[in-house]
CSV table of C-alpha atoms and ligand atoms in Angstrom, one decimal:
chain,number,residue,atom,x,y,z
A,505,UNK,CA,-3.7,23.3,-11.5
A,506,UNK,CA,-5.2,19.8,-11.3
A,507,UNK,CA,-3.9,19.2,-7.7
A,508,UNK,CA,-5.8,22.3,-6.5
A,509,UNK,CA,-9.1,20.6,-7.2
A,510,UNK,CA,-8.5,18.3,-4.2
A,511,UNK,CA,-7.7,18.8,-0.5
A,512,UNK,CA,-5.5,15.7,-0.2
A,513,UNK,CA,-3.1,14.0,-2.5
A,514,UNK,CA,-2.5,10.3,-1.8
A,515,UNK,CA,0.5,8.9,-3.7
A,516,UNK,CA,1.4,5.4,-4.4
A,517,UNK,CA,5.2,5.1,-4.4
A,518,UNK,CA,6.8,2.6,-6.8
A,519,UNK,CA,6.1,3.5,-10.4
A,520,UNK,CA,4.8,7.0,-9.4
A,521,UNK,CA,7.6,8.7,-7.5
A,522,UNK,CA,10.4,6.3,-8.3
A,523,UNK,CA,11.3,3.1,-10.1
A,524,UNK,CA,13.6,1.0,-8.0
A,525,UNK,CA,16.2,3.5,-6.8
A,526,UNK,CA,15.7,6.1,-9.5
A,527,UNK,CA,13.2,9.0,-9.2
A,528,UNK,CA,10.6,9.2,-12.0
A,529,UNK,CA,11.5,12.2,-14.2
A,530,UNK,CA,10.1,15.4,-12.8
A,531,UNK,CA,9.0,13.8,-9.5
A,532,UNK,CA,11.3,15.9,-7.1
A,533,UNK,CA,10.3,19.2,-8.8
A,534,UNK,CA,6.6,18.3,-8.8
A,535,UNK,CA,6.5,17.3,-5.1
A,536,UNK,CA,8.5,20.5,-4.3
A,537,UNK,CA,6.0,22.7,-6.2
A,538,UNK,CA,3.0,20.9,-4.6
A,539,UNK,CA,4.5,21.5,-1.2
A,540,UNK,CA,5.0,25.2,-1.9
A,541,UNK,CA,1.4,25.4,-3.0
A,542,UNK,CA,0.4,24.0,0.4
A,543,UNK,CA,-0.9,20.6,-0.8
A,544,UNK,CA,-1.6,17.9,1.8
A,545,UNK,CA,0.5,14.9,0.8
A,546,UNK,CA,0.5,11.3,2.1
A,547,UNK,CA,2.3,8.3,0.6
A,548,UNK,CA,0.6,4.9,0.8
A,549,UNK,CA,2.3,1.6,0.1
A,550,UNK,CA,1.3,-2.1,0.3
A,551,UNK,CA,5.0,-2.9,1.1
A,552,UNK,CA,4.9,-4.1,4.7
A,553,UNK,CA,8.6,-4.7,5.0
A,554,UNK,CA,9.9,-1.1,5.0
A,555,UNK,CA,9.2,1.2,7.9
A,556,UNK,CA,7.9,4.8,7.4
A,557,UNK,CA,11.4,6.0,8.5
A,558,UNK,CA,13.0,3.9,5.8
A,559,UNK,CA,10.6,5.2,3.1
A,560,UNK,CA,11.1,8.7,4.3
A,561,UNK,CA,14.9,8.3,4.0
A,562,UNK,CA,14.6,6.8,0.5
A,563,UNK,CA,12.4,9.7,-0.6
A,564,UNK,CA,14.8,12.2,0.9
A,565,UNK,CA,17.8,10.6,-0.8
A,566,UNK,CA,16.0,11.1,-4.2
A,567,UNK,CA,15.4,14.8,-3.6
A,568,UNK,CA,11.9,14.5,-2.2
A,569,UNK,CA,12.3,15.2,1.6
A,570,UNK,CA,9.2,13.9,3.4
A,571,UNK,CA,8.7,13.2,7.1
A,572,UNK,CA,7.8,9.6,8.2
A,573,UNK,CA,4.5,10.9,9.4
A,574,UNK,CA,3.4,11.3,5.7
A,575,UNK,CA,4.0,7.6,5.1
A,576,UNK,CA,1.3,5.0,5.6
A,577,UNK,CA,2.4,1.4,5.0
A,578,UNK,CA,0.1,-1.7,5.0
A,579,UNK,CA,2.0,-2.7,8.2
A,580,UNK,CA,1.3,0.6,10.1
A,581,UNK,CA,-2.2,0.7,8.8
A,582,UNK,CA,-2.8,-2.9,10.0
A,583,UNK,CA,-1.3,-2.1,13.4
A,584,UNK,CA,-3.4,1.1,13.8
A,585,UNK,CA,-6.6,-0.7,12.8
A,586,UNK,CA,-6.1,-3.6,15.2
A,587,UNK,CA,-5.0,-1.2,18.0
A,588,UNK,CA,-8.2,0.9,17.5
A,589,UNK,CA,-10.2,-2.3,17.9
A,590,UNK,CA,-8.6,-3.1,21.3
A,591,UNK,CA,-5.3,-4.8,20.3
A,592,UNK,CA,-4.7,-8.2,21.9
A,593,UNK,CA,-2.2,-10.9,21.3
A,594,UNK,CA,-0.9,-11.7,17.8
A,595,UNK,CA,1.1,-14.4,16.1
A,596,UNK,CA,2.9,-12.8,13.1
A,597,UNK,CA,3.9,-14.5,9.9
A,598,UNK,CA,5.7,-11.5,8.5
A,599,UNK,CA,9.0,-9.6,8.7
A,600,UNK,CA,10.3,-7.0,11.1
A,601,UNK,CA,8.2,-4.3,9.5
A,602,UNK,CA,5.0,-6.0,10.6
A,603,UNK,CA,6.3,-7.1,14.1
A,604,UNK,CA,7.6,-3.6,14.7
A,605,UNK,CA,4.4,-1.8,13.7
A,606,UNK,CA,2.2,-4.1,15.8
A,607,UNK,CA,4.5,-3.8,18.8
A,608,UNK,CA,4.7,0.0,18.4
A,609,UNK,CA,0.9,0.1,18.4
A,610,UNK,CA,0.7,-1.8,21.7
A,611,UNK,CA,-0.2,-5.3,20.5
A,612,UNK,CA,1.5,-8.2,22.2
A,613,UNK,CA,3.3,-10.3,19.6
A,614,UNK,CA,3.8,-13.9,20.7
A,615,UNK,CA,6.6,-16.0,19.2
A,616,UNK,CA,7.2,-19.8,19.2
A,617,UNK,CA,4.1,-22.0,19.2
A,618,UNK,CA,1.4,-20.3,21.3
A,619,UNK,CA,-1.7,-22.3,22.2
A,620,UNK,CA,-4.0,-19.5,21.2
A,621,UNK,CA,-3.9,-15.8,20.2
A,622,UNK,CA,-6.5,-13.2,19.3
A,623,UNK,CA,-5.0,-12.5,15.9
A,624,UNK,CA,-2.9,-14.1,13.2
A,625,UNK,CA,-1.3,-11.3,11.1
A,626,UNK,CA,0.3,-12.2,7.8
A,627,UNK,CA,2.6,-10.0,5.6
A,628,UNK,CA,5.6,-10.7,3.4
A,629,UNK,CA,7.9,-13.0,5.4
A,630,UNK,CA,11.3,-13.8,3.9
A,631,UNK,CA,12.0,-16.1,6.9
A,632,UNK,CA,9.1,-18.3,6.2
A,633,UNK,CA,9.3,-21.9,7.5
A,634,UNK,CA,6.9,-24.8,7.5
A,635,UNK,CA,6.8,-24.7,11.3
A,636,UNK,CA,5.6,-21.1,11.3
A,637,UNK,CA,3.1,-21.7,8.6
A,638,UNK,CA,1.8,-24.7,10.6
A,639,UNK,CA,1.5,-22.6,13.8
A,640,UNK,CA,-0.4,-19.9,11.9
A,641,UNK,CA,-2.8,-22.4,10.4
A,642,UNK,CA,-3.4,-24.1,13.8
A,643,UNK,CA,-4.1,-20.7,15.4
A,644,UNK,CA,-6.6,-19.7,12.7
A,645,UNK,CA,-8.2,-23.1,13.0
A,646,UNK,CA,-8.6,-22.5,16.7
A,647,UNK,CA,-10.4,-19.2,16.1
A,648,UNK,CA,-7.8,-16.5,15.9
A,649,UNK,CA,-8.9,-13.7,13.6
A,650,UNK,CA,-7.0,-13.8,10.3
A,651,UNK,CA,-5.7,-10.5,9.0
A,652,UNK,CA,-3.4,-9.8,6.1
A,653,UNK,CA,-1.4,-6.6,5.6
A,654,UNK,CA,-1.9,-7.1,1.8
A,655,UNK,CA,-2.7,-9.8,-0.7
A,656,UNK,CA,-0.3,-8.9,-3.5
A,657,UNK,CA,0.4,-12.1,-5.4
A,658,UNK,CA,3.9,-10.9,-6.3
A,659,UNK,CA,6.3,-8.1,-5.8
A,660,UNK,CA,9.2,-6.9,-8.1
A,661,UNK,CA,12.5,-8.5,-7.2
A,662,UNK,CA,15.9,-7.8,-8.8
A,663,UNK,CA,16.3,-8.0,-12.6
A,664,UNK,CA,12.5,-7.5,-13.0
A,665,UNK,CA,11.8,-10.9,-11.6
A,666,UNK,CA,8.4,-11.4,-9.8
A,667,UNK,CA,8.8,-12.8,-6.3
A,668,UNK,CA,6.0,-14.4,-4.3
A,669,UNK,CA,4.2,-11.7,-2.3
A,670,UNK,CA,2.2,-11.7,0.9
A,671,UNK,CA,-0.8,-13.0,-1.1
A,672,UNK,CA,1.0,-16.2,-1.8
A,673,UNK,CA,1.5,-16.8,1.9
A,674,UNK,CA,-2.1,-15.8,2.7
A,675,UNK,CA,-3.2,-18.4,0.1
A,676,UNK,CA,-1.3,-21.1,1.9
A,677,UNK,CA,-3.2,-20.4,5.1
A,678,UNK,CA,-6.5,-20.1,3.4
A,679,UNK,CA,-6.0,-23.3,1.5
A,680,UNK,CA,-5.2,-25.2,4.7
A,681,UNK,CA,-7.9,-23.6,6.9
A,682,UNK,CA,-10.7,-22.6,4.5
A,683,UNK,CA,-10.7,-19.2,6.2
A,684,UNK,CA,-10.4,-15.9,4.2
A,685,UNK,CA,-8.5,-13.1,5.8
A,686,UNK,CA,-9.4,-9.5,6.3
A,687,UNK,CA,-7.1,-7.6,4.0
A,688,UNK,CA,-5.8,-4.1,4.8
A,689,UNK,CA,-3.7,-3.2,1.8
A,690,UNK,CA,-4.8,-1.9,-1.7
A,691,UNK,CA,-7.2,-2.5,-3.4
A,692,UNK,CA,-9.0,-3.0,-0.1
A,693,UNK,CA,-10.4,0.0,1.7
A,694,UNK,CA,-8.6,0.1,5.1
A,695,UNK,CA,-5.3,1.4,3.7
A,696,UNK,CA,-7.0,4.2,1.7
A,697,UNK,CA,-9.0,5.2,4.7
A,698,UNK,CA,-5.9,5.3,6.9
A,699,UNK,CA,-4.1,7.4,4.3
A,700,UNK,CA,-6.9,9.9,4.1
A,701,UNK,CA,-7.2,10.0,7.8
A,702,UNK,CA,-3.5,10.8,8.0
A,703,UNK,CA,-3.8,13.5,5.3
A,704,UNK,CA,-6.8,15.1,7.0
A,705,UNK,CA,-8.8,16.0,3.9
A,706,UNK,CA,-12.3,15.0,2.6
A,707,UNK,CA,-11.9,15.2,-1.1
A,708,UNK,CA,-8.8,13.2,-2.1
A,709,UNK,CA,-7.1,12.4,-5.3
A,710,UNK,CA,-5.3,9.0,-5.5
A,711,UNK,CA,-2.2,8.9,-7.8
A,712,UNK,CA,-1.1,5.4,-8.8
A,713,UNK,CA,0.4,3.3,-11.6
A,714,UNK,CA,-1.7,0.1,-11.2
A,715,UNK,CA,-5.2,-0.2,-12.4
A,716,UNK,CA,-6.1,-3.3,-10.3
A,717,UNK,CA,-4.9,-1.9,-7.0
A,718,UNK,CA,-4.5,1.9,-6.9
A,719,UNK,CA,-7.3,2.8,-9.3
A,720,UNK,CA,-9.7,0.0,-8.6
A,721,UNK,CA,-9.5,0.5,-4.8
A,722,UNK,CA,-9.9,4.3,-4.9
A,723,UNK,CA,-12.7,4.1,-7.5
A,724,UNK,CA,-14.6,1.6,-5.3
A,725,UNK,CA,-14.6,4.3,-2.6
A,726,UNK,CA,-15.9,6.9,-5.1
A,727,UNK,CA,-12.6,8.8,-5.0
A,728,UNK,CA,-11.0,10.4,-8.0
A,729,UNK,CA,-7.9,8.9,-9.4
A,730,UNK,CA,-4.9,9.8,-11.6
A,731,UNK,CA,-3.4,6.9,-13.5
A,732,UNK,CA,0.3,7.7,-14.3
A,733,UNK,CA,1.9,5.7,-17.1
A,734,UNK,CA,5.3,5.9,-15.5
A,735,UNK,CA,5.1,2.5,-13.8
A,736,UNK,CA,3.4,-0.9,-14.3
A,737,UNK,CA,0.4,-0.3,-16.5
A,738,UNK,CA,0.4,1.1,-20.0
A,739,UNK,CA,-2.2,2.5,-22.4
A,740,UNK,CA,-2.8,-1.0,-23.8
A,741,UNK,CA,-3.6,-2.3,-20.4
A,742,UNK,CA,-5.9,0.6,-19.7
A,743,UNK,CA,-7.8,-0.1,-22.9
A,744,UNK,CA,-8.4,-3.7,-21.8
A,745,UNK,CA,-9.1,-2.9,-18.1
A,746,UNK,CA,-12.5,-2.8,-16.4
A,747,UNK,CA,-11.1,-0.1,-14.1
A,748,UNK,CA,-11.4,3.5,-15.2
A,749,UNK,CA,-9.3,6.3,-13.8
A,750,UNK,CA,-10.6,9.8,-13.6
A,751,UNK,CA,-7.5,11.2,-15.3
A,752,UNK,CA,-4.6,9.6,-17.2
A,753,UNK,CA,-1.2,11.2,-17.7
A,754,UNK,CA,2.4,10.2,-18.7
A,755,UNK,CA,3.6,11.0,-15.1
A,756,UNK,CA,2.8,13.0,-12.0
A,757,UNK,CA,3.8,16.3,-13.6
A,758,UNK,CA,0.2,16.5,-14.8
A,759,UNK,CA,-0.7,17.5,-11.2
A,760,UNK,CA,0.7,21.0,-11.9
A,761,UNK,CA,-1.2,21.5,-15.2
A,762,UNK,CA,-4.5,23.4,-15.6
A,763,UNK,CA,-5.9,21.7,-18.6
A,764,UNK,CA,-6.1,18.0,-17.6
A,765,UNK,CA,-9.5,16.7,-18.7
A,766,UNK,CA,-11.5,14.0,-16.9
A,767,UNK,CA,-11.8,10.8,-18.8
A,768,UNK,CA,-14.5,9.4,-16.6
A,769,UNK,CA,-16.9,10.7,-14.0
A,770,UNK,CA,-19.3,13.6,-13.6
B,959,MG,MG1,3.0,1.4,-7.8
């Protein structure tokens, strides 16, 4: 089967395993079969607001029991990356998911209006105020390193509305300071590296539904990709896209098939 050509399977979540609160058809059976075949599985998500425990619970409720250790979020990847560099003090413009991940990794999160910090970390923040935005900008201006969990311009809200994502908050700080952040989430490399490190393989396949994040980011690392058409992007978007997946399929059930042909690559 296709999955057996790789030693790690790195799954995007929304649009691949579920849509909103409904599993994608065949997802529970496929994940179950992959586990019985001994596949190494890790889930990676740009969503910084949910903890790995919450993602694990959601997957379990949809018939895909998965331990929190298999979940890498942009918040936990950011925290691990910054801790590995020595940690320090951080001002956070982001929700509890970001604050919790940084604190768990040993960073000291300062609230209020600190004079200086080592890091300004930005994720999705549904409690954003002008005062916090001002503090973040002043700290970046004074030399704090500017790091973003992700730079998604939007994320799907209820009734298919697009709500402003972390990228919109990042842009406010960049506009005010002229400083570009280091971005951890897809399509940037750190989240992919964190996921592969967690999985433990050397030859991963990334399974995703978005050409401009999942596919573009993995392809930039030279990794093979499976675009599934069960989420955001369609065949029409694929035809117009500069990003080429290694394989294309209707959904993740293709992982269990033997005769999936490469559409790009060697
Ligand atoms: Mg997705």
